[in-house]
């Protein structure tokens, strides 16, 4: 089985950069909509037949998944466990504000840090791994549309490398990574 991981296209918040709120459910920009079409076109031009499409419940992920699902005549299965990390009381901060709060923490401390009413990176990773276990029960090529933070959490684990290497798995909006479940390899393509 091949699992194609796709980071959602550019959203309104992504375009805002570090001044965007940490948790949001904002739609794609026009650039993001074009990136969604580019993902679909990548699959078509590379003769990749997608049999199932999964996306987080955030509209930017669903909007990115829709052209691919329509191309292959399947529905988008919205999966809450593919959503970004829940930051609890810190959710209204900007990325810039959050970064300054986390600046003194080691990678291990950040991995286990649980904000009030939120979840740790470790908990997010466990949640998304459970979702992937279910997704990988079937056959055929699968496309999973999710978020940058989720991808930096699960791709290193799938590749069999430690979490300190998470930045190697940073993907641009509309980016695609290929996971071969038989070979246990991860390759970032776009």
mmCIF file of C-alpha atoms in Angstrom:
data_model
loop_
_atom_site.group_PDB
_atom_site.id
_atom_site.type_symbol
_atom_site.label_atom_id
_atom_site.label_comp_id
_atom_site.label_asym_id
_atom_site.label_seq_id
_atom_site.Cartn_x
_atom_site.Cartn_y
_atom_site.Cartn_z
ATOM 1 C CA UNK A 1 0.000 0.000 0.000
ATOM 2 C CA UNK A 2 1.122 3.530 -0.773
ATOM 3 C CA UNK A 3 -0.135 6.365 1.414
ATOM 4 C CA UNK A 4 0.171 9.779 -0.187
ATOM 5 C CA UNK A 5 0.349 12.481 2.468
ATOM 6 C CA UNK A 6 -0.661 15.956 1.356
ATOM 7 C CA UNK A 7 -0.267 19.168 3.300
ATOM 8 C CA UNK A 8 -3.308 21.357 2.693
ATOM 9 C CA UNK A 9 -3.024 24.268 0.284
ATOM 10 C CA UNK A 10 -2.334 27.821 1.395
ATOM 11 C CA UNK A 11 -5.075 29.020 3.744
ATOM 12 C CA UNK A 12 -5.927 32.544 4.813
ATOM 13 C CA UNK A 13 -3.993 31.904 8.043
ATOM 14 C CA UNK A 14 -1.002 30.341 6.265
ATOM 15 C CA UNK A 15 -0.735 33.503 4.172
ATOM 16 C CA UNK A 16 -0.624 35.533 7.417
ATOM 17 C CA UNK A 17 2.555 33.736 8.550
ATOM 18 C CA UNK A 18 3.631 33.971 12.195
ATOM 19 C CA UNK A 19 0.906 36.508 12.970
ATOM 20 C CA UNK A 20 -1.825 33.896 12.358
ATOM 21 C CA UNK A 21 -3.708 32.391 15.289
ATOM 22 C CA UNK A 22 -2.453 28.930 16.252
ATOM 23 C CA UNK A 23 -5.823 27.204 15.957
ATOM 24 C CA UNK A 24 -8.195 28.253 13.221
ATOM 25 C CA UNK A 25 -10.513 26.865 10.593
ATOM 26 C CA UNK A 26 -9.980 29.296 7.751
ATOM 27 C CA UNK A 27 -10.520 28.507 4.049
ATOM 28 C CA UNK A 28 -8.000 28.250 1.241
ATOM 29 C CA UNK A 29 -6.755 31.329 -0.564
ATOM 30 C CA UNK A 30 -6.829 31.429 -4.368
ATOM 31 C CA UNK A 31 -3.212 30.206 -4.271
ATOM 32 C CA UNK A 32 -4.343 27.323 -2.042
ATOM 33 C CA UNK A 33 -7.149 26.432 -4.442
ATOM 34 C CA UNK A 34 -4.593 26.273 -7.269
ATOM 35 C CA UNK A 35 -2.338 24.086 -5.118
ATOM 36 C CA UNK A 36 -5.283 21.708 -4.566
ATOM 37 C CA UNK A 37 -5.688 21.403 -8.334
ATOM 38 C CA UNK A 38 -1.937 20.843 -8.614
ATOM 39 C CA UNK A 39 -2.153 17.905 -6.213
ATOM 40 C CA UNK A 40 -4.927 16.354 -8.293
ATOM 41 C CA UNK A 41 -2.917 16.940 -11.461
ATOM 42 C CA UNK A 42 0.175 15.322 -9.898
ATOM 43 C CA UNK A 43 -1.756 12.108 -9.285
ATOM 44 C CA UNK A 44 -3.272 12.138 -12.772
ATOM 45 C CA UNK A 45 -0.028 12.931 -14.617
ATOM 46 C CA UNK A 46 1.857 10.225 -12.692
ATOM 47 C CA UNK A 47 -0.839 7.577 -13.320
ATOM 48 C CA UNK A 48 -1.550 7.197 -9.616
ATOM 49 C CA UNK A 49 -5.024 5.817 -8.983
ATOM 50 C CA UNK A 50 -6.319 6.969 -5.615
ATOM 51 C CA UNK A 51 -8.856 4.555 -4.140
ATOM 52 C CA UNK A 52 -9.666 6.447 -0.910
ATOM 53 C CA UNK A 53 -9.320 10.036 0.276
ATOM 54 C CA UNK A 54 -9.112 11.121 3.921
ATOM 55 C CA UNK A 55 -8.860 14.638 5.320
ATOM 56 C CA UNK A 56 -8.907 16.368 8.660
ATOM 57 C CA UNK A 57 -12.193 18.107 9.405
ATOM 58 C CA UNK A 58 -10.721 21.593 8.895
ATOM 59 C CA UNK A 59 -12.044 23.242 5.757
ATOM 60 C CA UNK A 60 -8.576 23.970 4.349
ATOM 61 C CA UNK A 61 -7.788 20.223 4.331
ATOM 62 C CA UNK A 62 -11.207 19.250 2.942
ATOM 63 C CA UNK A 63 -11.023 21.936 0.232
ATOM 64 C CA UNK A 64 -7.584 20.651 -0.790
ATOM 65 C CA UNK A 65 -8.841 17.054 -0.916
ATOM 66 C CA UNK A 66 -12.013 17.708 -2.935
ATOM 67 C CA UNK A 67 -10.483 17.982 -6.451
ATOM 68 C CA UNK A 68 -8.578 14.704 -5.972
ATOM 69 C CA UNK A 69 -11.650 12.922 -4.609
ATOM 70 C CA UNK A 70 -13.783 14.195 -7.492
ATOM 71 C CA UNK A 71 -11.159 13.094 -10.051
ATOM 72 C CA UNK A 72 -11.213 9.531 -8.753
ATOM 73 C CA UNK A 73 -14.946 9.345 -8.017
ATOM 74 C CA UNK A 74 -14.584 8.875 -4.262
ATOM 75 C CA UNK A 75 -15.822 10.841 -1.274
ATOM 76 C CA UNK A 76 -13.637 12.690 1.204
ATOM 77 C CA UNK A 77 -13.743 10.880 4.540
ATOM 78 C CA UNK A 78 -13.351 13.569 7.175
ATOM 79 C CA UNK A 79 -11.336 12.272 10.099
ATOM 80 C CA UNK A 80 -11.023 14.394 13.282
ATOM 81 C CA UNK A 81 -7.891 12.484 14.336
ATOM 82 C CA UNK A 82 -6.047 14.016 11.356
ATOM 83 C CA UNK A 83 -6.525 17.557 12.718
ATOM 84 C CA UNK A 84 -3.725 19.755 14.025
ATOM 85 C CA UNK A 85 -2.557 19.650 17.626
ATOM 86 C CA UNK A 86 -5.031 21.086 20.123
ATOM 87 C CA UNK A 87 -3.410 23.935 22.034
ATOM 88 C CA UNK A 88 -6.147 24.478 24.644
ATOM 89 C CA UNK A 89 -5.832 27.826 26.444
ATOM 90 C CA UNK A 90 -2.962 28.795 24.115
ATOM 91 C CA UNK A 91 -5.077 28.388 20.952
ATOM 92 C CA UNK A 92 -5.727 32.114 20.496
ATOM 93 C CA UNK A 93 -2.031 33.042 20.564
ATOM 94 C CA UNK A 94 -0.218 33.769 17.333
ATOM 95 C CA UNK A 95 2.592 31.480 16.213
ATOM 96 C CA UNK A 96 5.010 34.272 17.063
ATOM 97 C CA UNK A 97 3.679 34.475 20.640
ATOM 98 C CA UNK A 98 3.706 30.705 21.087
ATOM 99 C CA UNK A 99 7.256 30.410 19.766
ATOM 100 C CA UNK A 100 8.515 32.874 22.370
ATOM 101 C CA UNK A 101 6.779 30.864 25.136
ATOM 102 C CA UNK A 102 8.324 27.588 23.972
ATOM 103 C CA UNK A 103 11.771 29.025 23.163
ATOM 104 C CA UNK A 104 13.469 27.813 26.360
ATOM 105 C CA UNK A 105 12.189 24.240 26.102
ATOM 106 C CA UNK A 106 14.191 21.315 24.770
ATOM 107 C CA UNK A 107 12.665 19.178 22.026
ATOM 108 C CA UNK A 108 11.790 16.553 24.670
ATOM 109 C CA UNK A 109 10.059 19.143 26.874
ATOM 110 C CA UNK A 110 8.069 20.487 23.920
ATOM 111 C CA UNK A 111 7.155 16.915 22.915
ATOM 112 C CA UNK A 112 5.574 16.269 26.310
ATOM 113 C CA UNK A 113 4.225 19.767 27.100
ATOM 114 C CA UNK A 114 0.444 19.686 27.605
ATOM 115 C CA UNK A 115 -1.189 23.140 27.608
ATOM 116 C CA UNK A 116 -4.242 23.460 29.853
ATOM 117 C CA UNK A 117 -7.236 21.904 28.025
ATOM 118 C CA UNK A 118 -4.917 20.929 25.155
ATOM 119 C CA UNK A 119 -2.711 18.038 24.108
ATOM 120 C CA UNK A 120 1.006 17.387 23.836
ATOM 121 C CA UNK A 121 2.859 16.679 20.615
ATOM 122 C CA UNK A 122 3.133 13.062 21.878
ATOM 123 C CA UNK A 123 -0.651 12.848 22.324
ATOM 124 C CA UNK A 124 -1.238 14.312 18.845
ATOM 125 C CA UNK A 125 1.173 11.772 17.403
ATOM 126 C CA UNK A 126 -0.664 8.908 19.140
ATOM 127 C CA UNK A 127 -4.027 10.211 17.899
ATOM 128 C CA UNK A 128 -2.886 10.459 14.291
ATOM 129 C CA UNK A 129 -1.162 7.066 14.447
ATOM 130 C CA UNK A 130 -4.470 5.501 15.530
ATOM 131 C CA UNK A 131 -6.171 7.115 12.537
ATOM 132 C CA UNK A 132 -3.471 5.824 10.196
ATOM 133 C CA UNK A 133 -3.794 2.312 11.565
ATOM 134 C CA UNK A 134 -7.470 2.385 10.561
ATOM 135 C CA UNK A 135 -6.763 4.014 7.181
ATOM 136 C CA UNK A 136 -4.142 1.391 6.334
ATOM 137 C CA UNK A 137 -6.581 -1.491 6.893
ATOM 138 C CA UNK A 138 -7.724 -1.332 3.260
ATOM 139 C CA UNK A 139 -5.995 -1.764 -0.069
ATOM 140 C CA UNK A 140 -5.001 0.507 -2.936
ATOM 141 C CA UNK A 141 -3.324 3.902 -2.932
ATOM 142 C CA UNK A 142 -4.717 6.279 -0.324
ATOM 143 C CA UNK A 143 -4.430 10.083 -0.109
ATOM 144 C CA UNK A 144 -4.365 11.698 3.340
ATOM 145 C CA UNK A 145 -4.853 15.484 3.472
ATOM 146 C CA UNK A 146 -3.672 16.989 6.722
ATOM 147 C CA UNK A 147 -1.511 19.704 8.304
ATOM 148 C CA UNK A 148 2.149 20.630 8.604
ATOM 149 C CA UNK A 149 2.395 19.925 12.335
ATOM 150 C CA UNK A 150 0.720 16.548 11.977
ATOM 151 C CA UNK A 151 3.103 15.624 9.171
ATOM 152 C CA UNK A 152 6.165 16.651 11.198
ATOM 153 C CA UNK A 153 4.830 14.379 13.937
ATOM 154 C CA UNK A 154 3.939 11.242 11.999
ATOM 155 C CA UNK A 155 6.331 11.147 9.038
ATOM 156 C CA UNK A 156 9.494 10.744 11.169
ATOM 157 C CA UNK A 157 7.800 7.903 13.066
ATOM 158 C CA UNK A 158 6.794 6.202 9.801
ATOM 159 C CA UNK A 159 10.346 6.656 8.451
ATOM 160 C CA UNK A 160 11.791 5.147 11.619
ATOM 161 C CA UNK A 161 13.787 8.217 12.652
ATOM 162 C CA UNK A 162 13.710 10.095 15.947
ATOM 163 C CA UNK A 163 11.598 13.172 16.614
ATOM 164 C CA UNK A 164 14.677 15.418 16.655
ATOM 165 C CA UNK A 165 14.633 15.053 12.858
ATOM 166 C CA UNK A 166 11.065 16.385 12.512
ATOM 167 C CA UNK A 167 12.173 19.497 10.614
ATOM 168 C CA UNK A 168 13.396 17.245 7.763
ATOM 169 C CA UNK A 169 9.715 16.529 7.184
ATOM 170 C CA UNK A 170 8.545 20.117 6.875
ATOM 171 C CA UNK A 171 6.375 20.349 3.778
ATOM 172 C CA UNK A 172 5.226 23.371 1.818
ATOM 173 C CA UNK A 173 1.519 23.987 1.322
ATOM 174 C CA UNK A 174 0.207 21.647 -1.365
ATOM 175 C CA UNK A 175 3.236 19.402 -0.787
ATOM 176 C CA UNK A 176 3.096 15.639 -1.274
ATOM 177 C CA UNK A 177 4.964 12.847 0.524
ATOM 178 C CA UNK A 178 4.906 9.156 -0.383
ATOM 179 C CA UNK A 179 4.895 6.434 2.274
ATOM 180 C CA UNK A 180 5.508 2.897 1.077
ATOM 181 C CA UNK A 181 4.100 0.642 3.810
ATOM 182 C CA UNK A 182 5.987 -2.412 2.558
ATOM 183 C CA UNK A 183 9.413 -0.762 2.361
ATOM 184 C CA UNK A 184 8.706 1.556 5.333
ATOM 185 C CA UNK A 185 10.112 4.529 3.424
ATOM 186 C CA UNK A 186 9.011 8.153 3.324
ATOM 187 C CA UNK A 187 9.866 10.398 0.399
ATOM 188 C CA UNK A 188 8.879 14.061 0.166
ATOM 189 C CA UNK A 189 8.121 14.712 -3.496
ATOM 190 C CA UNK A 190 6.782 18.265 -3.654
#
